mmCIF file of C-alpha atoms in Angstrom:
data_model
loop_
_atom_site.group_PDB
_atom_site.id
_atom_site.type_symbol
_atom_site.label_atom_id
_atom_site.label_comp_id
_atom_site.label_asym_id
_atom_site.label_seq_id
_atom_site.Cartn_x
_atom_site.Cartn_y
_atom_site.Cartn_z
ATOM 1 C CA MET A 1 -32.048 -8.687 -18.570
ATOM 2 C CA SER A 2 -30.531 -10.271 -15.250
ATOM 3 C CA LYS A 3 -26.765 -11.140 -15.037
ATOM 4 C CA THR A 4 -25.748 -14.638 -14.989
ATOM 5 C CA ILE A 5 -23.271 -14.119 -12.204
ATOM 6 C CA SER A 6 -22.768 -11.433 -9.619
ATOM 7 C CA THR A 7 -20.237 -8.621 -9.834
ATOM 8 C CA HIS A 8 -18.305 -10.298 -6.950
ATOM 9 C CA HIS A 9 -18.116 -13.794 -8.923
ATOM 10 C CA ALA A 10 -17.045 -11.755 -11.870
ATOM 11 C CA LEU A 11 -14.063 -10.199 -10.153
ATOM 12 C CA ILE A 12 -13.045 -13.494 -8.509
ATOM 13 C CA TYR A 13 -13.452 -15.445 -11.940
ATOM 14 C CA VAL A 14 -10.927 -12.914 -13.298
ATOM 15 C CA MET A 15 -8.361 -13.143 -10.509
ATOM 16 C CA VAL A 16 -8.572 -16.995 -10.563
ATOM 17 C CA THR A 17 -8.291 -17.085 -14.173
ATOM 18 C CA THR A 18 -5.104 -14.792 -14.225
ATOM 19 C CA ALA A 19 -3.754 -17.006 -11.443
ATOM 20 C CA GLY A 20 -4.227 -19.957 -13.429
ATOM 21 C CA VAL A 21 -2.892 -18.833 -16.898
ATOM 22 C CA GLN A 22 0.379 -20.477 -16.577
ATOM 23 C CA GLY A 23 -1.076 -23.826 -15.453
ATOM 24 C CA ASP A 24 -0.997 -23.736 -11.644
ATOM 25 C CA ILE A 25 -1.940 -21.403 -8.942
ATOM 26 C CA GLY A 26 0.764 -20.509 -6.713
ATOM 27 C CA ASP A 27 0.715 -19.635 -2.919
ATOM 28 C CA ARG A 28 1.525 -15.978 -3.481
ATOM 29 C CA GLU A 29 -1.335 -15.708 -5.870
ATOM 30 C CA LEU A 30 -3.689 -17.535 -3.782
ATOM 31 C CA LYS A 31 -2.955 -15.236 -0.817
ATOM 32 C CA ALA A 32 -3.296 -12.216 -2.938
ATOM 33 C CA ILE A 33 -6.854 -13.230 -4.017
ATOM 34 C CA GLY A 34 -7.655 -13.842 -0.507
ATOM 35 C CA ARG A 35 -6.275 -10.415 0.668
ATOM 36 C CA ILE A 36 -8.129 -8.588 -2.002
ATOM 37 C CA VAL A 37 -11.377 -10.070 -1.128
ATOM 38 C CA LYS A 38 -10.939 -9.215 2.523
ATOM 39 C CA GLN A 39 -9.594 -5.780 2.002
ATOM 40 C CA LEU A 40 -11.082 -3.918 -1.051
ATOM 41 C CA PRO A 41 -14.480 -2.035 -0.654
ATOM 42 C CA ILE A 42 -16.070 -3.714 -3.695
ATOM 43 C CA PHE A 43 -16.231 -6.957 -1.561
ATOM 44 C CA ARG A 44 -17.684 -5.594 1.607
ATOM 45 C CA ALA A 45 -20.995 -7.304 0.942
ATOM 46 C CA PHE A 46 -19.356 -10.384 -0.060
ATOM 47 C CA ASP A 47 -18.976 -13.423 2.289
ATOM 48 C CA ALA A 48 -15.318 -14.309 2.244
ATOM 49 C CA ASP A 49 -16.184 -17.798 3.346
ATOM 50 C CA LYS A 50 -17.703 -18.372 -0.144
ATOM 51 C CA LEU A 51 -14.339 -17.641 -1.859
ATOM 52 C CA THR A 52 -13.177 -21.145 -2.256
ATOM 53 C CA HIS A 53 -16.741 -22.241 -3.538
ATOM 54 C CA VAL A 54 -16.745 -19.189 -6.308
ATOM 55 C CA ALA A 55 -12.814 -20.185 -7.185
ATOM 56 C CA GLN A 56 -14.090 -23.735 -7.758
ATOM 57 C CA GLU A 57 -17.016 -22.773 -9.947
ATOM 58 C CA CYS A 58 -14.540 -20.876 -12.085
ATOM 59 C CA GLY A 59 -12.298 -23.761 -12.422
ATOM 60 C CA GLU A 60 -15.203 -25.727 -13.448
ATOM 61 C CA ILE A 61 -15.985 -23.347 -16.087
ATOM 62 C CA LEU A 62 -12.431 -23.452 -17.374
ATOM 63 C CA GLN A 63 -12.134 -27.035 -17.886
ATOM 64 C CA ASP A 64 -14.610 -26.718 -20.836
ATOM 65 C CA LYS A 65 -12.966 -26.151 -24.129
ATOM 66 C CA GLU A 66 -14.463 -22.633 -24.460
ATOM 67 C CA GLY A 67 -14.244 -22.012 -20.841
ATOM 68 C CA LEU A 68 -11.773 -18.939 -21.167
ATOM 69 C CA GLU A 69 -14.150 -17.376 -23.677
ATOM 70 C CA ALA A 70 -17.064 -18.099 -21.169
ATOM 71 C CA VAL A 71 -15.525 -16.462 -18.435
ATOM 72 C CA PHE A 72 -14.692 -13.437 -20.355
ATOM 73 C CA GLY A 73 -18.313 -13.397 -21.573
ATOM 74 C CA LEU A 74 -19.509 -13.829 -18.039
ATOM 75 C CA ALA A 75 -17.319 -10.970 -16.496
ATOM 76 C CA ALA A 76 -18.032 -8.675 -19.362
ATOM 77 C CA GLU A 77 -21.772 -9.139 -18.867
ATOM 78 C CA ALA A 78 -21.644 -8.742 -15.003
ATOM 79 C CA LEU A 79 -19.534 -5.624 -14.695
ATOM 80 C CA THR A 80 -20.171 -2.053 -15.312
ATOM 81 C CA PRO A 81 -17.648 -0.084 -17.504
ATOM 82 C CA LYS A 82 -15.936 1.316 -14.411
ATOM 83 C CA LEU A 83 -15.794 -2.230 -12.864
ATOM 84 C CA ARG A 84 -14.236 -3.442 -15.823
ATOM 85 C CA GLU A 85 -11.409 -1.497 -15.035
ATOM 86 C CA THR A 86 -11.306 -2.719 -11.685
ATOM 87 C CA ALA A 87 -11.335 -6.429 -12.867
ATOM 88 C CA TYR A 88 -8.419 -5.425 -15.014
ATOM 89 C CA ALA A 89 -6.452 -3.830 -12.095
ATOM 90 C CA LEU A 90 -7.121 -7.105 -10.046
ATOM 91 C CA ALA A 91 -5.850 -9.221 -12.958
ATOM 92 C CA VAL A 92 -2.614 -7.103 -12.974
ATOM 93 C CA GLU A 93 -2.197 -7.348 -9.424
ATOM 94 C CA ILE A 94 -2.688 -11.014 -9.398
ATOM 95 C CA ALA A 95 -0.192 -11.321 -12.404
ATOM 96 C CA ALA A 96 2.368 -9.237 -10.536
ATOM 97 C CA SER A 97 1.831 -10.903 -6.825
ATOM 98 C CA ASP A 98 4.600 -13.596 -7.682
ATOM 99 C CA LEU A 99 6.860 -10.863 -8.868
ATOM 100 C CA ALA A 100 7.231 -12.379 -12.288
ATOM 101 C CA VAL A 101 4.778 -11.749 -15.014
ATOM 102 C CA GLY A 102 5.332 -14.299 -18.037
ATOM 103 C CA LYS A 103 4.374 -14.153 -21.631
ATOM 104 C CA GLU A 104 1.245 -16.162 -20.954
ATOM 105 C CA GLU A 105 -0.025 -13.614 -18.334
ATOM 106 C CA LEU A 106 0.820 -10.722 -20.695
ATOM 107 C CA ARG A 107 -1.143 -12.502 -23.466
ATOM 108 C CA PHE A 108 -4.052 -13.087 -21.014
ATOM 109 C CA LEU A 109 -4.015 -9.549 -19.908
ATOM 110 C CA ALA A 110 -4.353 -8.339 -23.520
ATOM 111 C CA MET A 111 -7.140 -10.700 -24.212
ATOM 112 C CA LEU A 112 -8.970 -9.495 -21.200
ATOM 113 C CA ARG A 113 -8.420 -5.745 -22.057
ATOM 114 C CA ASP A 114 -9.997 -6.537 -25.485
ATOM 115 C CA HIS A 115 -12.790 -8.760 -24.232
ATOM 116 C CA LEU A 116 -13.806 -5.915 -21.677
ATOM 117 C CA GLY A 117 -13.430 -3.113 -24.116
ATOM 118 C CA LEU A 118 -10.876 -1.176 -22.131
ATOM 119 C CA ASP A 119 -8.988 1.629 -23.516
ATOM 120 C CA LYS A 120 -5.123 0.800 -23.976
ATOM 121 C CA LEU A 121 -3.991 4.163 -22.098
ATOM 122 C CA VAL A 122 -6.265 3.266 -19.097
ATOM 123 C CA THR A 123 -4.572 -0.430 -18.854
ATOM 124 C CA ALA A 124 -1.225 0.979 -19.426
ATOM 125 C CA ALA A 125 -1.906 3.289 -16.447
ATOM 126 C CA ILE A 126 -3.022 0.501 -14.429
ATOM 127 C CA GLU A 127 0.145 -1.668 -15.347
ATOM 128 C CA ARG A 128 2.403 1.170 -14.569
ATOM 129 C CA GLY A 129 0.842 1.349 -11.009
ATOM 130 C CA ALA A 130 1.571 -2.200 -10.437
ATOM 131 C CA ILE A 131 4.817 -1.868 -11.402
ATOM 132 C CA ALA A 132 5.535 0.819 -9.022
ATOM 133 C CA ARG A 133 4.089 -1.117 -6.148
ATOM 134 C CA TYR A 134 5.972 -4.342 -6.907
ATOM 135 C CA GLN A 135 9.494 -2.809 -7.602
ATOM 136 C CA THR A 136 12.169 -4.092 -5.535
ATOM 137 C CA GLU A 137 15.058 -1.547 -6.678
#
């Protein structure tokens, strides 16, 4: 059984979807996605010049009435259990990048956790790590 999207695409789709949950994607979120793709080892084999194209693909999927469910399904299918944790960590990173995590983002993260079948303790630890990284006082 072949995957319909690559691991890289799945991770980028999760980040882009997280960034767009509140209706628009801000500069901090865009910069965070770019930084993550350039720096994390999981993206070593990914051509960063294709990031914009992959983000646009995700945006096209999200335009459909069932787009969010489609992104969740594609990501779950493409990612191994460990990389599902990575996807959640990247989503939290993008949500926290603008220093304000709103209700929509929290709701999205809960939906992502459930669709990826992640343990609540694991996701709580990931969230706590992000809080520590982005704390200002």
